mmCIF file of C-alpha atoms in Angstrom:
data_model
loop_
_atom_site.group_PDB
_atom_site.id
_atom_site.type_symbol
_atom_site.label_atom_id
_atom_site.label_comp_id
_atom_site.label_asym_id
_atom_site.label_seq_id
_atom_site.Cartn_x
_atom_site.Cartn_y
_atom_site.Cartn_z
ATOM 1 C CA UNK A 8 -31.207 42.171 -3.222
ATOM 2 C CA UNK A 9 -30.587 40.800 0.322
ATOM 3 C CA UNK A 10 -32.312 37.640 -0.410
ATOM 4 C CA UNK A 11 -30.242 37.102 -3.636
ATOM 5 C CA UNK A 12 -27.055 37.874 -2.305
ATOM 6 C CA UNK A 13 -27.625 35.576 0.561
ATOM 7 C CA UNK A 14 -28.469 32.693 -2.136
ATOM 8 C CA UNK A 15 -25.167 33.800 -3.764
ATOM 9 C CA UNK A 16 -23.122 33.468 -0.500
ATOM 10 C CA UNK A 17 -24.595 30.080 0.067
ATOM 11 C CA UNK A 18 -23.869 28.926 -3.269
ATOM 12 C CA UNK A 19 -20.124 29.946 -2.770
ATOM 13 C CA UNK A 20 -20.104 28.016 0.584
ATOM 14 C CA UNK A 21 -21.473 25.211 -1.043
ATOM 15 C CA UNK A 22 -19.346 25.094 -3.749
ATOM 16 C CA UNK A 23 -16.214 25.352 -1.022
ATOM 17 C CA UNK A 24 -17.719 22.935 0.915
ATOM 18 C CA UNK A 25 -17.603 20.466 -2.494
ATOM 19 C CA UNK A 26 -13.949 20.993 -3.145
ATOM 20 C CA UNK A 27 -13.234 19.998 0.320
ATOM 21 C CA UNK A 28 -14.526 17.098 0.193
ATOM 22 C CA UNK A 29 -13.355 16.559 -3.178
ATOM 23 C CA UNK A 30 -9.885 16.620 -1.778
ATOM 24 C CA UNK A 31 -10.307 13.995 0.649
ATOM 25 C CA UNK A 32 -11.484 11.389 -1.784
ATOM 26 C CA UNK A 33 -8.974 8.567 -2.821
ATOM 27 C CA UNK A 34 -8.682 7.829 -6.622
ATOM 28 C CA UNK A 35 -11.375 5.498 -8.126
ATOM 29 C CA UNK A 36 -10.682 2.351 -9.260
ATOM 30 C CA UNK A 37 -12.699 0.209 -11.682
ATOM 31 C CA UNK A 38 -15.198 -2.497 -10.680
ATOM 32 C CA UNK A 39 -14.290 -5.351 -8.279
ATOM 33 C CA UNK A 40 -12.065 -7.575 -10.659
ATOM 34 C CA UNK A 41 -9.773 -10.309 -9.219
ATOM 35 C CA UNK A 42 -8.477 -13.178 -11.010
ATOM 36 C CA UNK A 43 -5.474 -15.499 -11.122
ATOM 37 C CA UNK A 44 -4.034 -16.770 -14.806
ATOM 38 C CA UNK A 45 -0.929 -18.151 -12.933
ATOM 39 C CA UNK A 46 -0.361 -20.454 -11.855
ATOM 40 C CA UNK A 47 -3.173 -22.634 -12.673
ATOM 41 C CA UNK A 48 -5.109 -25.017 -10.361
ATOM 42 C CA UNK A 49 -3.681 -28.009 -9.535
ATOM 43 C CA UNK A 50 0.092 -26.826 -11.218
ATOM 44 C CA UNK A 51 3.396 -27.559 -9.929
ATOM 45 C CA UNK A 52 5.684 -25.032 -10.057
ATOM 46 C CA UNK A 53 9.593 -24.821 -8.605
ATOM 47 C CA UNK A 54 11.906 -22.016 -8.273
ATOM 48 C CA UNK A 55 10.667 -18.144 -9.062
ATOM 49 C CA UNK A 56 7.803 -18.005 -10.246
ATOM 50 C CA UNK A 57 5.511 -15.190 -11.565
ATOM 51 C CA UNK A 58 1.783 -14.850 -10.678
ATOM 52 C CA UNK A 59 -0.400 -12.915 -13.052
ATOM 53 C CA UNK A 60 -4.035 -12.055 -13.102
ATOM 54 C CA UNK A 61 -6.005 -9.050 -12.146
ATOM 55 C CA UNK A 62 -6.981 -7.472 -9.003
ATOM 56 C CA UNK A 63 -8.602 -4.131 -9.211
ATOM 57 C CA UNK A 64 -11.627 -3.145 -6.904
ATOM 58 C CA UNK A 65 -12.940 0.785 -5.668
ATOM 59 C CA UNK A 66 -11.521 2.347 -2.704
ATOM 60 C CA UNK A 67 -8.001 0.700 -3.293
ATOM 61 C CA UNK A 68 -5.406 0.984 -1.031
ATOM 62 C CA UNK A 69 -2.924 -1.892 -1.459
ATOM 63 C CA UNK A 70 -3.530 -5.710 -2.010
ATOM 64 C CA UNK A 71 -1.687 -8.557 0.078
ATOM 65 C CA UNK A 72 -0.784 -12.003 -1.021
ATOM 66 C CA UNK A 73 -1.061 -14.695 1.078
ATOM 67 C CA UNK A 74 -0.032 -18.867 0.671
ATOM 68 C CA UNK A 75 -2.912 -21.003 2.663
ATOM 69 C CA UNK A 76 -1.882 -24.699 3.897
ATOM 70 C CA UNK A 77 -4.068 -25.935 6.425
ATOM 71 C CA UNK A 78 -5.385 -23.316 8.754
ATOM 72 C CA UNK A 79 -1.913 -21.141 8.419
ATOM 73 C CA UNK A 80 -2.020 -17.945 6.217
ATOM 74 C CA UNK A 81 1.807 -17.098 5.286
ATOM 75 C CA UNK A 82 2.524 -13.586 3.751
ATOM 76 C CA UNK A 83 3.820 -13.992 0.317
ATOM 77 C CA UNK A 84 3.777 -9.848 -1.140
ATOM 78 C CA UNK A 85 2.279 -6.864 -0.885
ATOM 79 C CA UNK A 86 1.262 -4.319 -3.906
ATOM 80 C CA UNK A 87 -0.049 -0.775 -3.948
ATOM 81 C CA UNK A 88 -1.343 -0.443 -7.479
ATOM 82 C CA UNK A 89 -4.264 -1.919 -9.293
ATOM 83 C CA UNK A 90 -3.542 -4.565 -12.027
ATOM 84 C CA UNK A 91 -5.308 -6.044 -14.991
ATOM 85 C CA UNK A 92 -3.904 -9.236 -16.953
ATOM 86 C CA UNK A 93 -0.207 -8.108 -15.781
ATOM 87 C CA UNK A 94 2.196 -9.546 -13.216
ATOM 88 C CA UNK A 95 0.820 -9.455 -9.487
ATOM 89 C CA UNK A 96 3.825 -10.954 -8.057
ATOM 90 C CA UNK A 97 7.283 -12.504 -8.445
ATOM 91 C CA UNK A 98 7.754 -15.206 -5.413
ATOM 92 C CA UNK A 99 10.392 -17.154 -4.901
ATOM 93 C CA UNK A 100 9.027 -20.566 -3.835
ATOM 94 C CA UNK A 101 12.189 -22.109 -2.657
ATOM 95 C CA UNK A 102 11.554 -20.333 0.689
ATOM 96 C CA UNK A 103 8.423 -22.609 1.293
ATOM 97 C CA UNK A 104 8.419 -26.148 2.215
ATOM 98 C CA UNK A 105 7.250 -28.410 -0.796
ATOM 99 C CA UNK A 106 3.693 -29.012 -0.363
ATOM 100 C CA UNK A 107 -0.039 -27.708 -1.439
ATOM 101 C CA UNK A 108 -0.702 -24.062 -1.263
ATOM 102 C CA UNK A 109 -3.718 -21.776 -2.330
ATOM 103 C CA UNK A 110 -3.375 -18.406 -3.169
ATOM 104 C CA UNK A 111 -5.444 -16.179 -1.333
ATOM 105 C CA UNK A 112 -5.617 -12.558 -2.374
ATOM 106 C CA UNK A 113 -6.373 -9.871 -0.189
ATOM 107 C CA UNK A 114 -8.241 -6.144 -1.237
ATOM 108 C CA UNK A 115 -8.055 -3.710 1.522
ATOM 109 C CA UNK A 116 -9.407 -0.736 1.278
ATOM 110 C CA UNK A 117 -8.497 2.869 2.130
ATOM 111 C CA UNK A 118 -10.499 2.268 5.235
ATOM 112 C CA UNK A 119 -8.838 -0.848 6.348
ATOM 113 C CA UNK A 120 -11.508 -2.926 5.543
ATOM 114 C CA UNK A 121 -10.980 -6.052 3.127
ATOM 115 C CA UNK A 122 -12.208 -8.987 1.135
ATOM 116 C CA UNK A 123 -10.276 -12.341 0.772
ATOM 117 C CA UNK A 124 -10.210 -13.549 -2.551
ATOM 118 C CA UNK A 125 -9.856 -17.552 -2.192
ATOM 119 C CA UNK A 126 -7.906 -18.399 -5.704
ATOM 120 C CA UNK A 127 -6.311 -21.597 -7.118
ATOM 121 C CA UNK A 128 -4.162 -24.585 -5.347
ATOM 122 C CA UNK A 129 -1.280 -25.221 -6.434
ATOM 123 C CA UNK A 130 1.760 -27.384 -5.315
ATOM 124 C CA UNK A 131 5.015 -26.771 -4.825
ATOM 125 C CA UNK A 132 7.840 -29.055 -5.376
ATOM 126 C CA UNK A 133 11.653 -27.823 -5.364
ATOM 127 C CA UNK A 134 12.474 -31.258 -3.713
ATOM 128 C CA UNK A 135 15.641 -29.468 -1.631
ATOM 129 C CA UNK A 136 15.038 -31.260 1.354
ATOM 130 C CA UNK A 137 14.814 -27.863 3.202
ATOM 131 C CA UNK A 138 13.345 -24.325 2.263
ATOM 132 C CA UNK A 139 16.054 -21.771 1.511
ATOM 133 C CA UNK A 140 16.747 -19.465 4.389
ATOM 134 C CA UNK A 141 16.487 -16.515 2.256
ATOM 135 C CA UNK A 142 14.841 -15.426 -1.296
ATOM 136 C CA UNK A 143 16.375 -14.563 -3.823
ATOM 137 C CA UNK A 144 14.258 -11.957 -5.275
ATOM 138 C CA UNK A 145 12.353 -9.015 -3.601
ATOM 139 C CA UNK A 146 8.675 -10.633 -3.505
ATOM 140 C CA UNK A 147 5.700 -8.666 -5.327
ATOM 141 C CA UNK A 148 6.193 -6.252 -7.589
ATOM 142 C CA UNK A 149 6.816 -2.334 -7.087
ATOM 143 C CA UNK A 150 4.231 0.035 -9.056
ATOM 144 C CA UNK A 151 3.417 3.493 -8.408
ATOM 145 C CA UNK A 152 0.673 3.789 -5.284
ATOM 146 C CA UNK A 153 -2.715 4.851 -6.197
ATOM 147 C CA UNK A 154 -3.286 6.032 -2.459
ATOM 148 C CA UNK A 155 -0.478 8.593 -1.404
ATOM 149 C CA UNK A 156 3.485 8.036 -1.908
ATOM 150 C CA UNK A 157 5.379 4.825 -1.502
ATOM 151 C CA UNK A 158 8.474 5.024 0.424
ATOM 152 C CA UNK A 159 10.655 1.558 0.760
ATOM 153 C CA UNK A 160 13.404 1.412 3.383
ATOM 154 C CA UNK A 161 15.858 -0.857 2.966
ATOM 155 C CA UNK A 162 18.722 -1.882 5.733
ATOM 156 C CA UNK A 163 21.905 -2.995 3.465
ATOM 157 C CA UNK A 164 24.024 -3.197 6.571
ATOM 158 C CA UNK A 165 25.212 -5.786 8.758
ATOM 159 C CA UNK A 166 23.449 -4.291 11.778
ATOM 160 C CA UNK A 167 19.816 -3.045 13.226
ATOM 161 C CA UNK A 168 18.990 0.045 11.518
ATOM 162 C CA UNK A 169 16.682 2.408 13.620
ATOM 163 C CA UNK A 170 14.904 4.786 11.368
ATOM 164 C CA UNK A 171 12.482 7.771 12.492
ATOM 165 C CA UNK A 172 10.554 9.986 10.211
ATOM 166 C CA UNK A 173 8.308 12.578 11.176
ATOM 167 C CA UNK A 174 7.384 16.236 8.850
ATOM 168 C CA UNK A 175 7.431 20.150 9.581
ATOM 169 C CA UNK A 176 4.014 20.103 7.852
ATOM 170 C CA UNK A 177 0.527 19.659 9.937
ATOM 171 C CA UNK A 178 -1.349 16.621 9.409
ATOM 172 C CA UNK A 179 1.309 13.920 7.891
ATOM 173 C CA UNK A 180 2.645 10.563 8.560
ATOM 174 C CA UNK A 181 5.394 10.169 11.829
ATOM 175 C CA UNK A 182 7.123 7.725 13.468
ATOM 176 C CA UNK A 183 10.249 5.085 13.982
ATOM 177 C CA UNK A 184 10.611 1.924 13.413
ATOM 178 C CA UNK A 185 13.410 -0.861 13.363
ATOM 179 C CA UNK A 186 14.546 -2.893 10.005
ATOM 180 C CA UNK A 187 16.545 -6.209 10.202
ATOM 181 C CA UNK A 188 20.485 -6.612 9.285
ATOM 182 C CA UNK A 189 21.303 -8.194 5.981
ATOM 183 C CA UNK A 190 22.690 -11.393 6.448
ATOM 184 C CA UNK A 191 25.734 -11.977 4.760
ATOM 185 C CA UNK A 192 24.877 -15.018 2.785
ATOM 186 C CA UNK A 193 21.278 -13.374 1.857
ATOM 187 C CA UNK A 194 21.033 -11.486 -1.696
ATOM 188 C CA UNK A 195 18.180 -9.371 -0.691
ATOM 189 C CA UNK A 196 18.608 -6.663 1.825
ATOM 190 C CA UNK A 197 15.646 -6.541 4.308
ATOM 191 C CA UNK A 198 12.714 -3.584 3.727
ATOM 192 C CA UNK A 199 9.657 -2.473 4.903
ATOM 193 C CA UNK A 200 6.953 0.031 2.753
ATOM 194 C CA UNK A 201 5.444 2.612 4.104
ATOM 195 C CA UNK A 202 2.240 4.668 2.588
ATOM 196 C CA UNK A 203 2.736 8.304 3.542
ATOM 197 C CA UNK A 204 0.491 11.576 3.299
ATOM 198 C CA UNK A 205 2.091 13.291 0.664
ATOM 199 C CA UNK A 206 4.525 15.601 2.844
ATOM 200 C CA UNK A 207 7.895 17.389 3.310
ATOM 201 C CA UNK A 208 9.878 14.094 5.432
ATOM 202 C CA UNK A 209 12.604 14.179 7.596
ATOM 203 C CA UNK A 210 14.526 12.096 10.122
ATOM 204 C CA UNK A 211 17.533 10.104 10.963
ATOM 205 C CA UNK A 212 18.816 6.500 10.249
ATOM 206 C CA UNK A 213 21.641 4.771 12.773
ATOM 207 C CA UNK A 214 22.688 1.443 12.958
ATOM 208 C CA UNK A 215 22.670 -0.297 16.297
ATOM 209 C CA UNK A 216 25.985 0.289 17.948
ATOM 210 C CA UNK A 217 26.962 2.600 15.430
ATOM 211 C CA UNK A 218 28.425 6.140 16.725
ATOM 212 C CA UNK A 219 27.595 8.098 13.740
ATOM 213 C CA UNK A 220 23.739 7.785 11.387
ATOM 214 C CA UNK A 221 22.672 9.509 8.541
ATOM 215 C CA UNK A 222 20.142 12.335 8.157
ATOM 216 C CA UNK A 223 17.658 12.661 5.187
ATOM 217 C CA UNK A 224 15.037 15.218 3.840
ATOM 218 C CA UNK A 225 12.702 14.603 1.160
ATOM 219 C CA UNK A 226 9.392 15.749 -0.294
ATOM 220 C CA UNK A 227 7.122 12.887 -0.757
ATOM 221 C CA UNK A 228 4.567 13.216 -3.768
ATOM 222 C CA UNK A 229 1.624 11.568 -4.503
ATOM 223 C CA UNK A 230 1.739 8.295 -6.779
ATOM 224 C CA UNK A 231 5.733 8.736 -6.115
ATOM 225 C CA UNK A 232 8.191 5.788 -5.050
ATOM 226 C CA UNK A 233 11.076 6.827 -3.057
ATOM 227 C CA UNK A 234 13.851 4.553 -1.795
ATOM 228 C CA UNK A 235 16.086 4.992 1.042
ATOM 229 C CA UNK A 236 19.110 2.674 1.406
ATOM 230 C CA UNK A 237 20.924 2.470 4.874
ATOM 231 C CA UNK A 238 24.457 0.412 4.223
ATOM 232 C CA UNK A 239 26.311 1.592 7.440
ATOM 233 C CA UNK A 240 27.303 4.242 9.502
ATOM 234 C CA UNK A 241 26.290 7.844 8.092
ATOM 235 C CA UNK A 242 25.709 6.162 4.722
ATOM 236 C CA UNK A 243 21.898 6.662 3.812
ATOM 237 C CA UNK A 244 21.071 7.186 0.276
ATOM 238 C CA UNK A 245 17.482 8.597 -0.962
ATOM 239 C CA UNK A 246 16.127 8.365 -4.462
ATOM 240 C CA UNK A 247 13.250 8.774 -6.226
ATOM 241 C CA UNK A 248 12.325 5.470 -8.424
ATOM 242 C CA UNK A 249 10.320 4.735 -11.204
ATOM 243 C CA UNK A 250 9.262 1.454 -9.792
ATOM 244 C CA UNK A 251 8.690 -1.774 -11.910
ATOM 245 C CA UNK A 252 7.894 -1.737 -15.682
ATOM 246 C CA UNK A 253 4.132 -3.177 -16.140
ATOM 247 C CA UNK A 254 3.290 -6.012 -18.220
ATOM 248 C CA UNK A 255 2.606 -4.676 -22.227
ATOM 249 C CA UNK A 256 -0.952 -6.310 -21.478
ATOM 250 C CA UNK A 257 -1.689 -4.673 -18.434
ATOM 251 C CA UNK A 258 -4.685 -2.406 -18.529
ATOM 252 C CA UNK A 259 -5.102 -0.944 -14.984
ATOM 253 C CA UNK A 260 -3.667 2.068 -16.158
ATOM 254 C CA UNK A 261 -6.202 3.148 -18.692
ATOM 255 C CA UNK A 262 -9.187 5.391 -17.481
ATOM 256 C CA UNK A 263 -12.134 3.374 -15.578
ATOM 257 C CA UNK A 264 -14.700 4.014 -17.936
ATOM 258 C CA UNK A 265 -12.594 2.817 -21.320
ATOM 259 C CA UNK A 266 -13.532 -0.112 -22.566
ATOM 260 C CA UNK A 267 -10.174 -1.117 -23.325
ATOM 261 C CA UNK A 268 -9.625 -1.783 -19.789
ATOM 262 C CA UNK A 269 -11.924 -4.328 -19.073
ATOM 263 C CA UNK A 270 -11.361 -6.375 -22.221
ATOM 264 C CA UNK A 271 -9.016 -8.397 -20.354
ATOM 265 C CA UNK A 272 -11.453 -9.071 -17.720
ATOM 266 C CA UNK A 273 -14.493 -9.816 -20.053
ATOM 267 C CA UNK A 274 -11.755 -12.533 -21.509
ATOM 268 C CA UNK A 275 -11.280 -14.096 -18.727
ATOM 269 C CA UNK A 276 -14.400 -14.105 -17.572
ATOM 270 C CA UNK A 277 -15.329 -17.818 -19.254
ATOM 271 C CA UNK A 278 -12.453 -19.727 -17.567
ATOM 272 C CA UNK A 279 -10.228 -17.881 -15.350
ATOM 273 C CA UNK A 280 -7.473 -19.973 -14.012
ATOM 274 C CA UNK A 281 -7.792 -20.549 -10.546
ATOM 275 C CA UNK A 282 -9.857 -22.835 -7.667
ATOM 276 C CA UNK A 283 -13.163 -24.198 -7.950
ATOM 277 C CA UNK A 284 -16.414 -22.290 -7.960
ATOM 278 C CA UNK A 285 -16.783 -22.817 -4.256
ATOM 279 C CA UNK A 286 -13.309 -22.020 -3.226
ATOM 280 C CA UNK A 287 -13.174 -18.702 -5.524
ATOM 281 C CA UNK A 288 -16.299 -17.066 -3.561
ATOM 282 C CA UNK A 289 -14.330 -14.679 -1.791
ATOM 283 C CA UNK A 290 -14.589 -14.094 2.003
ATOM 284 C CA UNK A 291 -15.592 -10.996 3.357
ATOM 285 C CA UNK A 292 -14.543 -9.481 6.505
ATOM 286 C CA UNK A 293 -16.173 -5.945 8.279
ATOM 287 C CA UNK A 294 -13.328 -5.384 10.176
ATOM 288 C CA UNK A 295 -9.845 -4.042 10.298
ATOM 289 C CA UNK A 296 -6.723 -6.177 8.741
ATOM 290 C CA UNK A 297 -5.772 -8.626 11.086
ATOM 291 C CA UNK A 298 -3.268 -10.894 9.263
ATOM 292 C CA UNK A 299 0.118 -9.242 9.420
ATOM 293 C CA UNK A 300 2.964 -9.806 6.862
ATOM 294 C CA UNK A 301 6.693 -9.096 6.736
ATOM 295 C CA UNK A 302 8.009 -7.715 3.320
ATOM 296 C CA UNK A 303 11.095 -7.375 2.106
ATOM 297 C CA UNK A 304 13.181 -4.329 2.403
ATOM 298 C CA UNK A 305 13.718 -2.188 -0.785
ATOM 299 C CA UNK A 306 13.423 1.796 -0.513
ATOM 300 C CA UNK A 307 12.834 5.165 0.825
ATOM 301 C CA UNK A 308 11.343 6.136 3.750
ATOM 302 C CA UNK A 309 9.590 4.403 6.873
ATOM 303 C CA UNK A 310 9.163 1.148 7.164
ATOM 304 C CA UNK A 311 11.360 -1.025 8.323
ATOM 305 C CA UNK A 312 11.602 -4.821 6.608
ATOM 306 C CA UNK A 313 12.139 -7.799 8.189
ATOM 307 C CA UNK A 314 11.703 -10.271 5.191
ATOM 308 C CA UNK A 315 10.980 -13.351 6.298
ATOM 309 C CA UNK A 316 8.271 -15.167 3.793
ATOM 310 C CA UNK A 317 6.706 -15.801 6.793
ATOM 311 C CA UNK A 318 6.172 -12.985 8.520
ATOM 312 C CA UNK A 319 3.986 -10.021 7.517
ATOM 313 C CA UNK A 320 5.349 -5.999 6.843
ATOM 314 C CA UNK A 321 4.891 -4.097 9.986
ATOM 315 C CA UNK A 322 3.676 -0.482 9.502
ATOM 316 C CA UNK A 323 2.834 2.840 11.142
ATOM 317 C CA UNK A 324 1.784 5.036 8.628
ATOM 318 C CA UNK A 325 -1.380 7.109 7.793
ATOM 319 C CA UNK A 326 -2.086 3.962 4.994
ATOM 320 C CA UNK A 327 -1.434 0.608 7.080
ATOM 321 C CA UNK A 328 0.669 -2.277 5.637
ATOM 322 C CA UNK A 329 0.371 -4.179 8.893
ATOM 323 C CA UNK A 330 -3.610 -3.406 9.324
ATOM 324 C CA UNK A 331 -3.722 -0.804 11.726
ATOM 325 C CA UNK A 332 -5.728 1.898 10.673
ATOM 326 C CA UNK A 333 -4.019 5.169 11.450
ATOM 327 C CA UNK A 334 -5.988 8.326 10.992
ATOM 328 C CA UNK A 335 -6.384 9.572 7.350
ATOM 329 C CA UNK A 336 -6.383 13.048 6.467
ATOM 330 C CA UNK A 337 -9.896 12.508 4.774
ATOM 331 C CA UNK A 338 -11.307 13.731 8.556
ATOM 332 C CA UNK A 339 -9.692 16.087 9.211
ATOM 333 C CA UNK A 340 -10.852 18.096 5.947
ATOM 334 C CA UNK A 341 -14.161 17.641 6.321
ATOM 335 C CA UNK A 342 -13.917 18.853 10.105
ATOM 336 C CA UNK A 343 -12.449 22.150 8.687
ATOM 337 C CA UNK A 344 -14.571 22.353 6.366
ATOM 338 C CA UNK A 345 -17.484 22.247 8.414
ATOM 339 C CA UNK A 346 -15.868 24.870 10.756
ATOM 340 C CA UNK A 347 -15.469 27.393 8.004
ATOM 341 C CA UNK A 348 -19.007 26.902 6.776
ATOM 342 C CA UNK A 349 -20.197 27.104 10.033
ATOM 343 C CA UNK A 350 -18.203 30.526 11.162
ATOM 344 C CA UNK A 351 -19.210 32.250 8.233
ATOM 345 C CA UNK A 352 -23.142 30.982 8.515
ATOM 346 C CA UNK A 353 -23.017 32.789 12.060
ATOM 347 C CA UNK A 354 -21.085 35.568 10.928
ATOM 348 C CA UNK A 355 -23.870 36.219 8.405
ATOM 349 C CA UNK A 356 -26.693 35.510 10.399
ATOM 350 C CA UNK A 357 -25.180 38.270 13.089
ATOM 351 C CA UNK A 358 -25.109 40.428 10.183
ATOM 352 C CA UNK A 359 -28.771 40.380 9.402
ATOM 353 C CA UNK A 360 -29.692 40.679 12.940
ATOM 354 C CA UNK A 361 -27.727 43.630 13.478
ATOM 355 C CA UNK A 362 -29.253 45.077 10.016
ATOM 356 C CA UNK A 363 -32.942 44.268 10.858
ATOM 357 C CA UNK A 364 -32.464 45.977 14.504
ATOM 358 C CA UNK A 365 -31.361 48.952 12.670
#
């Protein structure tokens, strides 16, 4: 009877540990799939363009798009959800000098390791004489994230925004940041994206040199997008938003084992648009992200937005946008589960020793 009770206890402990481990596992995506269908290799583009194709890989956190010219890689956009046969990003090419650029897609995993995919080389031909100082659209696309909650902080005021965030809960994101002001002639408010551990968050937003600031409080849920928009003084607006509508051809939301999800991948396998075979082989890195990109500003929570296309987005969160690997909650879950198991086992062992002594 004692042996049976011990076996049942061990089985329960193993189930508890498996539950703890499963709670820390990020959403799994399909296989490693990256291709570009537009722009095509050697295509000349101008104005505002839509970049289409697929980016899908296991342990997905986000992907960054860069334009490579010579040895320089310029950040263009960041997206926090897979795309298959859909819109990868929107880009105002008028903010870049005319010339040849190669599209580089950086696949960033939840541990911040990444792989670079070298896509097609295309030509920007706007014939403006000089690039525009500000884009007329926010780069990238805004889809619900697969890892954590996405907060977009937008500064639509004419002064620097000082923003802070913290949580009364344990093991949550926290920090402070600055979002640059919106130039009077710009149509886009600077913004910063932040991936948050799902928790309750609160903090303040205050313009530089402004006597009064705004305060906020919201609960960030997994897979949701929140916008926090500052328009001066104590005017701070927080809202949950659905994000952009995916293309009708985008199958990324289907289950990973659904054959229809991979149909566009099979159709594109024979002749994907892009660079030559040599250019398309991805270059892998075993370290954390090192390239930084400054992203546009648009929504709710903690990442300031310095949105020049030549600057990468800065990030201070559990899921890095700038490449700084901040801690995730997974190690704490595993450690906590291990401690619980050890304590229970120690108690059972002590009880058996006492019973044997009697």
